[in-house]
mmCIF file of C-alpha atoms and ligand atoms in Angstrom:
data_model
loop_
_atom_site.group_PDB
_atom_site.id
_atom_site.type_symbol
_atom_site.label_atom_id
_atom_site.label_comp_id
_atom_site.label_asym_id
_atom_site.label_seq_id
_atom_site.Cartn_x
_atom_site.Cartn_y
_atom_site.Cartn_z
ATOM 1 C CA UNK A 1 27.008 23.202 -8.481
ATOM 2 C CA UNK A 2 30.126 25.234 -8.876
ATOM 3 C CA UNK A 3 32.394 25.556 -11.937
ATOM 4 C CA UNK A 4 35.496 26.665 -11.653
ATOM 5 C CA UNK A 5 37.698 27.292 -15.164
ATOM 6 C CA UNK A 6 40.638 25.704 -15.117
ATOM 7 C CA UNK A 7 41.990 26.579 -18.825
ATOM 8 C CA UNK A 8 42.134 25.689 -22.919
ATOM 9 C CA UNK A 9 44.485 23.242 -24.736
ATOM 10 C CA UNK A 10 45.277 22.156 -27.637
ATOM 11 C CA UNK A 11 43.554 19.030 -29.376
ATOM 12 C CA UNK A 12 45.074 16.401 -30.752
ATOM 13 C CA UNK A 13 44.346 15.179 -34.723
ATOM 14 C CA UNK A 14 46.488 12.669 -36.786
ATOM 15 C CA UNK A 15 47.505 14.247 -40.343
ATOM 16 C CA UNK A 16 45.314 11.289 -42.577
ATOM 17 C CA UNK A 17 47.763 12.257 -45.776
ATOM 18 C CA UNK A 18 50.591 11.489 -44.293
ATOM 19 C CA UNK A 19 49.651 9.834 -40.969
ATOM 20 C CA UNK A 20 52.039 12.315 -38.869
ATOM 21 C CA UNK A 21 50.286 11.657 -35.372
ATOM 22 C CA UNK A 22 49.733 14.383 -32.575
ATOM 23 C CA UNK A 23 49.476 17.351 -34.342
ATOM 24 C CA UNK A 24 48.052 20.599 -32.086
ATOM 25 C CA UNK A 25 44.654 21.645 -33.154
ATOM 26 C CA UNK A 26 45.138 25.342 -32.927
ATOM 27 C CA UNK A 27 48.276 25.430 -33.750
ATOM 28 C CA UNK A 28 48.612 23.268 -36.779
ATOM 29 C CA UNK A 29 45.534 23.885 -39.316
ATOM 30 C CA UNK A 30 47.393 22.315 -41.501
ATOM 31 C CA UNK A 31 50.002 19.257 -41.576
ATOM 32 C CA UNK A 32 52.965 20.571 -41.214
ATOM 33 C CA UNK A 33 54.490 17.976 -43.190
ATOM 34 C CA UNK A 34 52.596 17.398 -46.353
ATOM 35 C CA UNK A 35 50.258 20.368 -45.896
ATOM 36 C CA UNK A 36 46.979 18.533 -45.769
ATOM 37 C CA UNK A 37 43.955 20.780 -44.011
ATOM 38 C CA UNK A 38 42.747 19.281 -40.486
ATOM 39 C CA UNK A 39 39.685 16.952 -40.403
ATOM 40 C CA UNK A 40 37.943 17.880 -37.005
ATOM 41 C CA UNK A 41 36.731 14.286 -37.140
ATOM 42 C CA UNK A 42 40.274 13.350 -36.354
ATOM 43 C CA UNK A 43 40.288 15.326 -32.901
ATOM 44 C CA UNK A 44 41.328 13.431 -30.122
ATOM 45 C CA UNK A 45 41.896 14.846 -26.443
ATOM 46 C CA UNK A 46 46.189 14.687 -25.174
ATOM 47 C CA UNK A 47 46.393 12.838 -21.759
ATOM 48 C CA UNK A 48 47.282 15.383 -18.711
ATOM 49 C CA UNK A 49 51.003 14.908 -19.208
ATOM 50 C CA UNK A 50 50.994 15.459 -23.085
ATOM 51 C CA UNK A 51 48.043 18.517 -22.864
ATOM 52 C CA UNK A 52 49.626 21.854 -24.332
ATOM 53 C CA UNK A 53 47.550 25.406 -23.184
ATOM 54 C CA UNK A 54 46.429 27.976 -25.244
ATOM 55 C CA UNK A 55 47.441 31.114 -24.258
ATOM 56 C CA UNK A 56 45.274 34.016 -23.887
ATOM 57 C CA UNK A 57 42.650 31.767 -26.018
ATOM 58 C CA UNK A 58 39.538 34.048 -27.777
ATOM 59 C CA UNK A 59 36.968 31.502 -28.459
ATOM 60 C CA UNK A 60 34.933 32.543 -31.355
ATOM 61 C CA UNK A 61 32.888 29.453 -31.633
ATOM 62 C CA UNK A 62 33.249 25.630 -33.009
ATOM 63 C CA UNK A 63 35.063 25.968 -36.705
ATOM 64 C CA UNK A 64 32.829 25.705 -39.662
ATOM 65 C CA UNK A 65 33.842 23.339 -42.545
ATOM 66 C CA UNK A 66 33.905 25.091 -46.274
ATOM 67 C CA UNK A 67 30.960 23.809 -48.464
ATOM 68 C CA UNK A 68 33.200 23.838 -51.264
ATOM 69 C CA UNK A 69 36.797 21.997 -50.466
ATOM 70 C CA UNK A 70 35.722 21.191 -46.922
ATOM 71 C CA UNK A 71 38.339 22.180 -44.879
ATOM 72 C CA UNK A 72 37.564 23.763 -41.644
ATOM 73 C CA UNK A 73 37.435 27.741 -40.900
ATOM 74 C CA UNK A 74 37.694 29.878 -38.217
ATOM 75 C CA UNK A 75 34.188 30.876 -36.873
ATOM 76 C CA UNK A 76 35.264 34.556 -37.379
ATOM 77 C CA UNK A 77 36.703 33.890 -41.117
ATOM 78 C CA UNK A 78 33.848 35.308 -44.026
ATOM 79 C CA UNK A 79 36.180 32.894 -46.675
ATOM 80 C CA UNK A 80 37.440 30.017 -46.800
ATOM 81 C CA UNK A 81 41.413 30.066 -45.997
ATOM 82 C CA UNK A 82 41.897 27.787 -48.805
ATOM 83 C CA UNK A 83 39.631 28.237 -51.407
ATOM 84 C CA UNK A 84 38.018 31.138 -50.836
ATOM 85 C CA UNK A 85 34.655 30.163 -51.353
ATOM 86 C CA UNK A 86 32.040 32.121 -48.852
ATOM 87 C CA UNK A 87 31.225 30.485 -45.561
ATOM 88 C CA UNK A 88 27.555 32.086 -45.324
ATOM 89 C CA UNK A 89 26.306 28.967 -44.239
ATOM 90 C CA UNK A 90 28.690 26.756 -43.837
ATOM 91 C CA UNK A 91 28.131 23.746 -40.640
ATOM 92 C CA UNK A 92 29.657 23.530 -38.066
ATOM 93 C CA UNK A 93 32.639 21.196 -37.187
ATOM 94 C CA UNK A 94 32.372 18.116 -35.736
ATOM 95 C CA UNK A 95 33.035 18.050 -31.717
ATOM 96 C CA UNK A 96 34.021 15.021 -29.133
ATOM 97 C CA UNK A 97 31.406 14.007 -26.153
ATOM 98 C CA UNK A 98 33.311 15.345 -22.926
ATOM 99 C CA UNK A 99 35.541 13.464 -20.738
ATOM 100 C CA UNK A 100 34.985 13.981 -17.207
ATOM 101 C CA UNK A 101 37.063 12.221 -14.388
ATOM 102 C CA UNK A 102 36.632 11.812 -10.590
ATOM 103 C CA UNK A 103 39.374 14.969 -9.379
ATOM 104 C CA UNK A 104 42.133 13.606 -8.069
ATOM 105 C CA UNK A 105 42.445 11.429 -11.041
ATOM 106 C CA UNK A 106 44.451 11.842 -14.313
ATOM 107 C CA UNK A 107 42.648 11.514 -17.940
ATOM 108 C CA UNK A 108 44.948 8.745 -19.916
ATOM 109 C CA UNK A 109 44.665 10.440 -23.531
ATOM 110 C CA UNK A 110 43.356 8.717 -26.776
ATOM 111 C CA UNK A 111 44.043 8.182 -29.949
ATOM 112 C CA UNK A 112 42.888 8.885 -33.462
ATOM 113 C CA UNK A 113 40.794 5.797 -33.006
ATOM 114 C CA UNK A 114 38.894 6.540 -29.966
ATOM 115 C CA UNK A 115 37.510 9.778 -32.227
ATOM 116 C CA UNK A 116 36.212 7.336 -35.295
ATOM 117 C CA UNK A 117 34.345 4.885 -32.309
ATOM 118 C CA UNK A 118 32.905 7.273 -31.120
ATOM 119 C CA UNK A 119 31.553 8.642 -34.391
ATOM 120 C CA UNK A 120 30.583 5.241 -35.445
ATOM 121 C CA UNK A 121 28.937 4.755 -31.713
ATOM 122 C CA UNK A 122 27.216 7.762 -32.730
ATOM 123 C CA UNK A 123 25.855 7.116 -36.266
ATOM 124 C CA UNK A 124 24.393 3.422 -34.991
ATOM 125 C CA UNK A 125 22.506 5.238 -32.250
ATOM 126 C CA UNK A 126 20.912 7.756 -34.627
ATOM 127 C CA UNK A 127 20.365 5.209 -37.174
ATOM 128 C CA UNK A 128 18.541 3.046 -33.978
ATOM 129 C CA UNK A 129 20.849 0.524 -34.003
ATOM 130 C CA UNK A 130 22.277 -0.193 -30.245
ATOM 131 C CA UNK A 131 25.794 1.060 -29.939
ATOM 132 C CA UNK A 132 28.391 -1.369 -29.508
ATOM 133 C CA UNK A 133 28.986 -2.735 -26.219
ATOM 134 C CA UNK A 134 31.311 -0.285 -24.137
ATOM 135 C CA UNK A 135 33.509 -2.187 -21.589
ATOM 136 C CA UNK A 136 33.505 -0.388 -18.260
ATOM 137 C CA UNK A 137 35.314 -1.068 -15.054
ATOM 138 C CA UNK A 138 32.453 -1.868 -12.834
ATOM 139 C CA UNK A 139 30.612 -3.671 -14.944
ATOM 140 C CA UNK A 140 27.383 -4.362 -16.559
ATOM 141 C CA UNK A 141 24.614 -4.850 -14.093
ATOM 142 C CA UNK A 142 21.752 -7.071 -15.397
ATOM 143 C CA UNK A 143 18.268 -6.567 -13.643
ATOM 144 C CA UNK A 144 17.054 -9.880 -12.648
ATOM 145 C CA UNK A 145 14.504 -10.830 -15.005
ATOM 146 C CA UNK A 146 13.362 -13.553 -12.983
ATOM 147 C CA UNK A 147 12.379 -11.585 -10.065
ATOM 148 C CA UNK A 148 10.436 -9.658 -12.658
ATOM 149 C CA UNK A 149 8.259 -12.395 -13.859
ATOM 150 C CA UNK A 150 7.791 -13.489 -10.152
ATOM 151 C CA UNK A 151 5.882 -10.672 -9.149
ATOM 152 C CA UNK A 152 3.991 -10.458 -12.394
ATOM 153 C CA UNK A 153 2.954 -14.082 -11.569
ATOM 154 C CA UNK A 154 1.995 -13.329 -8.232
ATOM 155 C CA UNK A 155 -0.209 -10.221 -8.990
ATOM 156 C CA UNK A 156 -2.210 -11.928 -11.608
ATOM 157 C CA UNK A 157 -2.544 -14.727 -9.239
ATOM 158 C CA UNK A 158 -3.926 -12.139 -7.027
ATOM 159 C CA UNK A 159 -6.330 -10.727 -9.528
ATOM 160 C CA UNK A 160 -7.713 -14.231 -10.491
ATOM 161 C CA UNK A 161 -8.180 -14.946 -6.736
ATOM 162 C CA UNK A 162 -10.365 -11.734 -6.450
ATOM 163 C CA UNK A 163 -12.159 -12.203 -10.086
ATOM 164 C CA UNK A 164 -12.494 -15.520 -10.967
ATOM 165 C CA UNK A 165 -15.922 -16.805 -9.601
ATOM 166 C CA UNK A 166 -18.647 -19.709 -9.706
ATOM 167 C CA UNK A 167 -22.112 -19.257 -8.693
ATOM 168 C CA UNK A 168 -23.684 -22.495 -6.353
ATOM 169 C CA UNK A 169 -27.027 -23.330 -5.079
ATOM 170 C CA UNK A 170 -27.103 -22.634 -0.950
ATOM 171 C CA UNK A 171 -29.564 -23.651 1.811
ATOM 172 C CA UNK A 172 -29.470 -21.084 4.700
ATOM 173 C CA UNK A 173 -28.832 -23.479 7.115
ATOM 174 C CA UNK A 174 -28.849 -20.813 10.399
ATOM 175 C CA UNK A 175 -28.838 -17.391 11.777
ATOM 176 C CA UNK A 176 -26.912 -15.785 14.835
ATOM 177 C CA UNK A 177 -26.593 -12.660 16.305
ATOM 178 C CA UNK A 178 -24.046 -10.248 18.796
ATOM 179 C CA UNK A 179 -24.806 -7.042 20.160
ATOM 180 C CA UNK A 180 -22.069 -6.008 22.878
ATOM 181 C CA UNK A 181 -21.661 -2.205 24.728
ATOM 182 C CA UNK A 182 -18.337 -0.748 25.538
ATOM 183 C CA UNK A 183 -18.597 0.114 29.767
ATOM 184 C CA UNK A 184 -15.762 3.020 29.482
ATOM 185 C CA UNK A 185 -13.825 4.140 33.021
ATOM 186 C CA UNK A 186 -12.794 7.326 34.178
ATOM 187 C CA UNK A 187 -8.786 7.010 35.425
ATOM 188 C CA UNK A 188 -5.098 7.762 34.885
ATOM 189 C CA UNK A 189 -4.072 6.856 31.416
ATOM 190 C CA UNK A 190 -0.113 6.470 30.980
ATOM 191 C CA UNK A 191 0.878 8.728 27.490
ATOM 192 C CA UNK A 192 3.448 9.939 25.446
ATOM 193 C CA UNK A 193 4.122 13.096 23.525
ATOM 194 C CA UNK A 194 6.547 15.432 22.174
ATOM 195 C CA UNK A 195 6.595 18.073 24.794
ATOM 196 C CA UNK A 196 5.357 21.255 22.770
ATOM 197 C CA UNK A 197 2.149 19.366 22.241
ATOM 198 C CA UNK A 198 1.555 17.579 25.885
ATOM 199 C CA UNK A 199 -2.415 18.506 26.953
ATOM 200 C CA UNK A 200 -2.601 21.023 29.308
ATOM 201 C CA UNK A 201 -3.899 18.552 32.155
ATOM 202 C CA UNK A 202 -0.799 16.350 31.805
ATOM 203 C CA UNK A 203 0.756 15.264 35.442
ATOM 204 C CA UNK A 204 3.570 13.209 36.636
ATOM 205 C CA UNK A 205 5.333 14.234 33.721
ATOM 206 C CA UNK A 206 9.033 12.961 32.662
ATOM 207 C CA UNK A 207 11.081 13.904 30.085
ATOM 208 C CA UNK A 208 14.072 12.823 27.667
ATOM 209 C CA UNK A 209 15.565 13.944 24.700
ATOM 210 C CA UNK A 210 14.836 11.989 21.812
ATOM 211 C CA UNK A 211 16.007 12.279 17.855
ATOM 212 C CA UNK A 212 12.972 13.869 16.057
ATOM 213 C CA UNK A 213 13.415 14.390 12.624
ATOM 214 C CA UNK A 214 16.466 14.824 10.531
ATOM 215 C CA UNK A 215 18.391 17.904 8.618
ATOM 216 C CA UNK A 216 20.997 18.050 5.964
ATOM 217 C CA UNK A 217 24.342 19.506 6.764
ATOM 218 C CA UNK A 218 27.209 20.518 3.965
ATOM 219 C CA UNK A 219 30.110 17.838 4.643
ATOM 220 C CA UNK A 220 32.412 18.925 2.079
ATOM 221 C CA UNK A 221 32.601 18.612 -1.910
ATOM 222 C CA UNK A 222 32.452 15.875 -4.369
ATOM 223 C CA UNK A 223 34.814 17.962 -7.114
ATOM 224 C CA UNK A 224 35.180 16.377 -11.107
ATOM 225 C CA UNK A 225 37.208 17.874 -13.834
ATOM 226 C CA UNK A 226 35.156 17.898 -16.923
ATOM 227 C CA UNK A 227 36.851 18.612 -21.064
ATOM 228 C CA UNK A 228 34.496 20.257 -23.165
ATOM 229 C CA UNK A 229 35.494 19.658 -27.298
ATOM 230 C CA UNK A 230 35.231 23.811 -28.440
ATOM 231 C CA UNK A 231 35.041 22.497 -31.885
ATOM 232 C CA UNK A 232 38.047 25.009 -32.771
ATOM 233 C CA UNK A 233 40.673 22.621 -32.276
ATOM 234 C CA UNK A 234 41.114 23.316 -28.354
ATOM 235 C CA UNK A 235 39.297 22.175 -25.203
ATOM 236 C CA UNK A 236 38.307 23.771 -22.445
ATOM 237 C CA UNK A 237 38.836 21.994 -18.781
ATOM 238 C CA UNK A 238 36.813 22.813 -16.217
ATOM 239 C CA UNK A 239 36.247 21.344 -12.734
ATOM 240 C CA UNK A 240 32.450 21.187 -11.362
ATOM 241 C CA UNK A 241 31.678 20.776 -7.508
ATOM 242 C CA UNK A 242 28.749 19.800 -5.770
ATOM 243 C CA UNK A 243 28.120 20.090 -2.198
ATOM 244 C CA UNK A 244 27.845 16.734 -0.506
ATOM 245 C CA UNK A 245 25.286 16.668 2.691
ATOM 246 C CA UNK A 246 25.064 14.161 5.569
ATOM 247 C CA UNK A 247 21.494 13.787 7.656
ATOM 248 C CA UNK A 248 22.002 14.823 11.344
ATOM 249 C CA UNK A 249 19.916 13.941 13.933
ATOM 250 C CA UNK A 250 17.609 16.669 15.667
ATOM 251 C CA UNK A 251 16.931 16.128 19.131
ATOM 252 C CA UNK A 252 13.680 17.496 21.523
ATOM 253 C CA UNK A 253 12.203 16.844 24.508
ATOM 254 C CA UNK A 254 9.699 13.658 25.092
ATOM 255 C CA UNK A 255 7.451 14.086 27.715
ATOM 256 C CA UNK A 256 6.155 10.591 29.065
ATOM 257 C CA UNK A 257 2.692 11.915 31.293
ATOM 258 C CA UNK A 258 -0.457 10.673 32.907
ATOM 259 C CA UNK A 259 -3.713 12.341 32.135
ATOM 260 C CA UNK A 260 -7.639 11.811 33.062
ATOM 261 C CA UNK A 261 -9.483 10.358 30.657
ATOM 262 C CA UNK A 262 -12.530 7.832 30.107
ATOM 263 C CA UNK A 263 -10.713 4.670 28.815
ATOM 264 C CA UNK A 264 -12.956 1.343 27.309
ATOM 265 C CA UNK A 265 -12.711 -0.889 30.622
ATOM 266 C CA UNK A 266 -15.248 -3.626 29.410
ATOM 267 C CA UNK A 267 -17.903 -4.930 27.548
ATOM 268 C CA UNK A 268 -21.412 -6.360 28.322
ATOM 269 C CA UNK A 269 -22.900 -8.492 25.192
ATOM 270 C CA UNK A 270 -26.098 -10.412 24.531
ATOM 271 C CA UNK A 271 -26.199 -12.983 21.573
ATOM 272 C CA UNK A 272 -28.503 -15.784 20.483
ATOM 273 C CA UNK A 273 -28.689 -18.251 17.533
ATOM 274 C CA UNK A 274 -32.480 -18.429 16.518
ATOM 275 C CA UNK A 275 -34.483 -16.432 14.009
ATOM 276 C CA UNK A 276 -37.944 -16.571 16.678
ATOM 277 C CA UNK A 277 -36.277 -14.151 19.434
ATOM 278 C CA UNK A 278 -35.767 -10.801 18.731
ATOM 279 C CA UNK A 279 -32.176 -9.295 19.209
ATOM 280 C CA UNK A 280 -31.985 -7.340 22.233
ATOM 281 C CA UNK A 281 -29.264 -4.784 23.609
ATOM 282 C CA UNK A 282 -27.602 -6.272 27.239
ATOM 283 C CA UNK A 283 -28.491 -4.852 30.340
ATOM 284 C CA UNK A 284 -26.177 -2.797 31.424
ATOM 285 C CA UNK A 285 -24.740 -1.946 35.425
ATOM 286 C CA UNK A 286 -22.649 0.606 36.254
ATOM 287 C CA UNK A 287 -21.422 0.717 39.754
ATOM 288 C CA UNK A 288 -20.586 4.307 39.911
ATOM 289 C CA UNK A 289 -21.983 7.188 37.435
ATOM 290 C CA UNK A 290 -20.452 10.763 37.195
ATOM 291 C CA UNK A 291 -17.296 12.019 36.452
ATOM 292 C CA UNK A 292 -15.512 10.967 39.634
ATOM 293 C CA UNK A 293 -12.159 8.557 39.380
ATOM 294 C CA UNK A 294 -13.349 5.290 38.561
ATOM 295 C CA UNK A 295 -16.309 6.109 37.507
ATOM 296 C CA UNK A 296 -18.298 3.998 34.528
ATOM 297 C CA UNK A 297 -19.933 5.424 31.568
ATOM 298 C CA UNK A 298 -21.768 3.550 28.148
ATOM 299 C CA UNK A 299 -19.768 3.541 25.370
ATOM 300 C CA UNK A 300 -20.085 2.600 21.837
ATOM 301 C CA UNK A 301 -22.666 0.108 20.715
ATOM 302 C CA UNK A 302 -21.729 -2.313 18.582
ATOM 303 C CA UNK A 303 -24.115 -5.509 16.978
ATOM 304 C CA UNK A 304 -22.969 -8.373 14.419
ATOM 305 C CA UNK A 305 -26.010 -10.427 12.633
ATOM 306 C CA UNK A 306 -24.921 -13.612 10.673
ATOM 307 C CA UNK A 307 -26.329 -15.791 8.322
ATOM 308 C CA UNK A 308 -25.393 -19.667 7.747
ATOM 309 C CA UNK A 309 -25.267 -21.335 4.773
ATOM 310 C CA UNK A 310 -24.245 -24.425 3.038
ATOM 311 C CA UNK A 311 -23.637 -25.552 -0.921
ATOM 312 C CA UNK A 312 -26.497 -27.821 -1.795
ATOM 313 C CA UNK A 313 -23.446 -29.892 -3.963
ATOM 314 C CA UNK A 314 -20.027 -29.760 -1.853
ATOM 315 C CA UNK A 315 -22.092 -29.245 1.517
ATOM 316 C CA UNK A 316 -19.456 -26.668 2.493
ATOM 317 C CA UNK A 317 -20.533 -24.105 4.538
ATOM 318 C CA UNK A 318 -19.940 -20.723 5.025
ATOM 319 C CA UNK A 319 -21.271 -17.157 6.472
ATOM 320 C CA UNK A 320 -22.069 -13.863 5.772
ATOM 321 C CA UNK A 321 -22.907 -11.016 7.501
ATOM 322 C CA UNK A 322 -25.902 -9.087 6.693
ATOM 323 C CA UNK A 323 -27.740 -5.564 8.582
ATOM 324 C CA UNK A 324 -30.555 -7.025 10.751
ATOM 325 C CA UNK A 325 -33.358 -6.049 8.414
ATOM 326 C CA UNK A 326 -31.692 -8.001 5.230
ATOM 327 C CA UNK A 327 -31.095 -11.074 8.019
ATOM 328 C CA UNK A 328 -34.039 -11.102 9.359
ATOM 329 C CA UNK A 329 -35.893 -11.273 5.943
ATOM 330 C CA UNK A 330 -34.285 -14.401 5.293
ATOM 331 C CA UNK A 331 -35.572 -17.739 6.318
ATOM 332 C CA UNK A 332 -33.920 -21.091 7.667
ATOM 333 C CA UNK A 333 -34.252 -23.814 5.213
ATOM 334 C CA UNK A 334 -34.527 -21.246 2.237
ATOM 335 C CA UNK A 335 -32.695 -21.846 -0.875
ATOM 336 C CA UNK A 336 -30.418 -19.084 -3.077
ATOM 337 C CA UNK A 337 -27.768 -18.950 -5.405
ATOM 338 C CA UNK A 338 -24.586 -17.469 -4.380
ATOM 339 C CA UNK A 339 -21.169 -16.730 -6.284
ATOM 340 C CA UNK A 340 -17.594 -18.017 -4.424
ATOM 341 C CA UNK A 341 -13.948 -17.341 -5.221
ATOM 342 C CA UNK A 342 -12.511 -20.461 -7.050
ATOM 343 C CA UNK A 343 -9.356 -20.015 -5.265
ATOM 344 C CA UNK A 344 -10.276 -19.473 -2.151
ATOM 345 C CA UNK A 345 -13.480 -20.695 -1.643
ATOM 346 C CA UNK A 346 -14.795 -17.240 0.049
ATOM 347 C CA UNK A 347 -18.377 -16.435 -0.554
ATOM 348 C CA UNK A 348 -19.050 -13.456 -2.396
ATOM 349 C CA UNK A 349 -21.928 -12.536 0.347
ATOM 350 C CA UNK A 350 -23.457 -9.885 -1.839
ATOM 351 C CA UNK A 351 -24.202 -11.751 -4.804
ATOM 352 C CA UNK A 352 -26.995 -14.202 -2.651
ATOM 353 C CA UNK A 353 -29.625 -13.855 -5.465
ATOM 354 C CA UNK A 354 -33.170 -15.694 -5.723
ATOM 355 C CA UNK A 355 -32.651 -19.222 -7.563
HETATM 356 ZN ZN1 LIG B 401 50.440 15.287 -43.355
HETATM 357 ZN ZN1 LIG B 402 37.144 26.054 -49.082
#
C-alpha cells in the first residue's frame, strides 16, 4: 500500500461557554468570544468545502490536558498556558476515530454531536455494553440462523447414524465366495498430457494450447483518502492506494498421444456358494504370451468371501465380508450376536461375538 500526504487542517470544536460553533482548532485555543479554553472532546472534522490548512504545520504530538485546570497544552509546552501548573505527566488529549472515504468522493463534515456519539459509542464498548446501532447505507446483513441449525441437525443426525447401535441374535444362514484375475493386453492406449511431461515413447502425438494455471497482473489502483485526528487541534489527510490485480490465464501446449502399454482387457472368475468345496483360483488362457501387440499377461488377483446371516427376531438378513480363514471358521446354522445401526439397519460386521 502506498500513502501519499496530502496535508493538515484545522479541526473544528464548538466554544461550550458560549456555544460559538466552528471555531479552528489550531488557531483558536481559546473562544474568541468569551475566552473559554478548548475541550478536545469537542473536535469535530470541517467537510471538504469548509476544511482550512495549516501552513507549514510542526506536529509535536497530540496536546496534553493540565492536571490542574484541565485545559489542553501544547505537547512542547513544560506549563500550563493558563495556570501554570507543570505538565510532567499530564494525558494526553482526546482524539476522533478516522474518516476515510472511497477517492473520488467528498467527506460531508460533522458536528459537535457526532464527537459526543462517538465518545459515548466508545465508553459502552469499553464498559461491554454493545454500541448503539450505527445506520449504514448498505445495510445490516443478518447470517441466516436457520441454515445454521440445519446443518447442525444434519451432522448429529449423521453421528447418531454411525453411533447409535443394538446388538441381535443371528443365524449364519450361508457362505459364498469370488475369486476373479485381471487378463491385462499389450496395445495402443489413447493419453493426454501437458507436453513437457509426455513419456518419451509417445506417438501420433497432437497438440493445442490450453489455459494452465493462472497469474495475477496489476490492473490499476483502488485509491481512499483517509483523516487522521493529531490530537493538536488539526488533522492530517492522507490518501492510501492499493494495487488491484486481475487473474490471467496462462496458456501451454497439450499433447493428446498414443503409447504402448499393458491395459486390464478382462477378467476370468470362479465362485461358489457352499462351505464343503474349497475356493479355487480360475483357470486361466492366454492366447498369446510375450510382449508382442496384443499380447495377454495375468494381472492382479483379486477374491471376495461372504458370510450370510439373518436376525433370529426381525428375520432380516444381511452380509458381511470376512478373510477366508475367519469365513471358513464359521459354520452354517451357527448362532452369534451381532450389533446394527438403528438408523440404517447396517450390520456392524466386526462386532459378530459368541452368544
Ligand atoms: Zn465562547
Ligand atoms: Zn492548567
Amino acid at each position: 500500500m502506498s500513502e501519499r500526504d496530502l496535508g493538515s487542517y484545522e479541526m473544528l470544536w464548538d466554544c461550550q461557554g458560549c456555544d460559538t460553533k466552528k471555531l479552528l482548532g489550531k488557531t483558536h485555543r481559546f473562544c474568541p468570544n468569551c475566552g473559554a479554553a478548548q475541550d478536545p472532546a469537542r473536535r469535530y472534522f470541517p467537510s471538504d468545502a469548509e476544511k482550512i490548512a495549516v501552513k507549514d504545520h510542526v506536529f509535536f504530538g497530540a496536546d496534553v490536558m493540565c492536571r490542574a485546570c484541565g485545559v489542553p497544552n501544547s505537547r512542547n509546552a513544560k506549563h500550563c498556558v493558563a495556570c501554570g501548573a507543570d505538565l510532567g505527566n499530564a494525558k494526553d488529549a482526546v482524539t476522533r476515530d478516522d474518516q476515510v472515504k472511497a477517492s473520488g468522493g467528498t467527506f460531508a463534515g460533522e458536528t459537535s454531536k457526532d464527537a459526543k456519539r462517538e465518545r459515548e459509542q466508545k465508553k459502552a464498548a469499553a464498559s461491554g455494553q454493545a454500541p448503539p446501532a450505527k445506520t449504514t447505507s448498505g445495510g445490516i446483513r443478518f447470517f441466516p440462523h436457520g441454515v445454521i441449525a440445519l446443518v447442525v441437525l444434519f451432522i448429529a443426525f449423521i453421528i447418531v447414524a454411525l453411533v447409535w447401535k443394538k446388538e441381535a441374535a443371528i443365524t449364519v444362514t450361508g457362505h459364498t465366495w469370488q475369486r476373479t484375475i485381471d487378463i491385462e493386453k499389450f496395445g495402443p492406449k489413447r493419453d493426454s498430457a501437458w507436453c513437457d511431461s509426455m513419456p518419451g515413447d509417445a506417438y501420433r502425438v497432437s497438440k493445442s494450447r490450453e489455459v494452465r494455471s493462472h497469474r495475477k497482473v496489476a490492473d490499476g489502483e483502488t485509491c481512499s483518502t483517509r483523516r487522521k485526528d493529531q490530537g493538536d487541534g488539526t488533522f492530517k489527510e492522507v490518501e492510501e492506494c492499493r494495487t488491484k490485480y486481475r487473474d490471467e490465464p496462462v496458456y501451454d501446449d497439450k499433447c493428446s498421444y498414443t503409447v504402448d502399454r499393458w491395459q486390464r482387457d478382462r477378467t476370468v472368475s470362479a465362485d461358489g456358494a457352499t462351505l464343503a468345496e474349497t475356493p479355487a483360483w480360475p483357470a486361466v488362457r492366454l492366447s498369446r504370451t510375450g510382449s508382442c501387440m496384443g499380447c495377454e499377461r495375468e494381472g492382479p488377483r483379486h477374491e471376495k468371501y461372504e458370510l450370510h446371516v439373518k436376525t433370529d427376531e426381525e428375520g432380516k438378513t444381511s452380509s458381511c465380508g470376512f478373510d477366508q480363514n475367519k469365513w471358513s471358521g464359521i459354520a452354517d446354522g451357527s448362532r452369534w450376536k451381532m450389533k446394527f445401526a438403528v438408523i440404517t439397519g447396517l450390520p456392524d460386521c466386526d462386532s459378530m461375538i459368541a452368544p
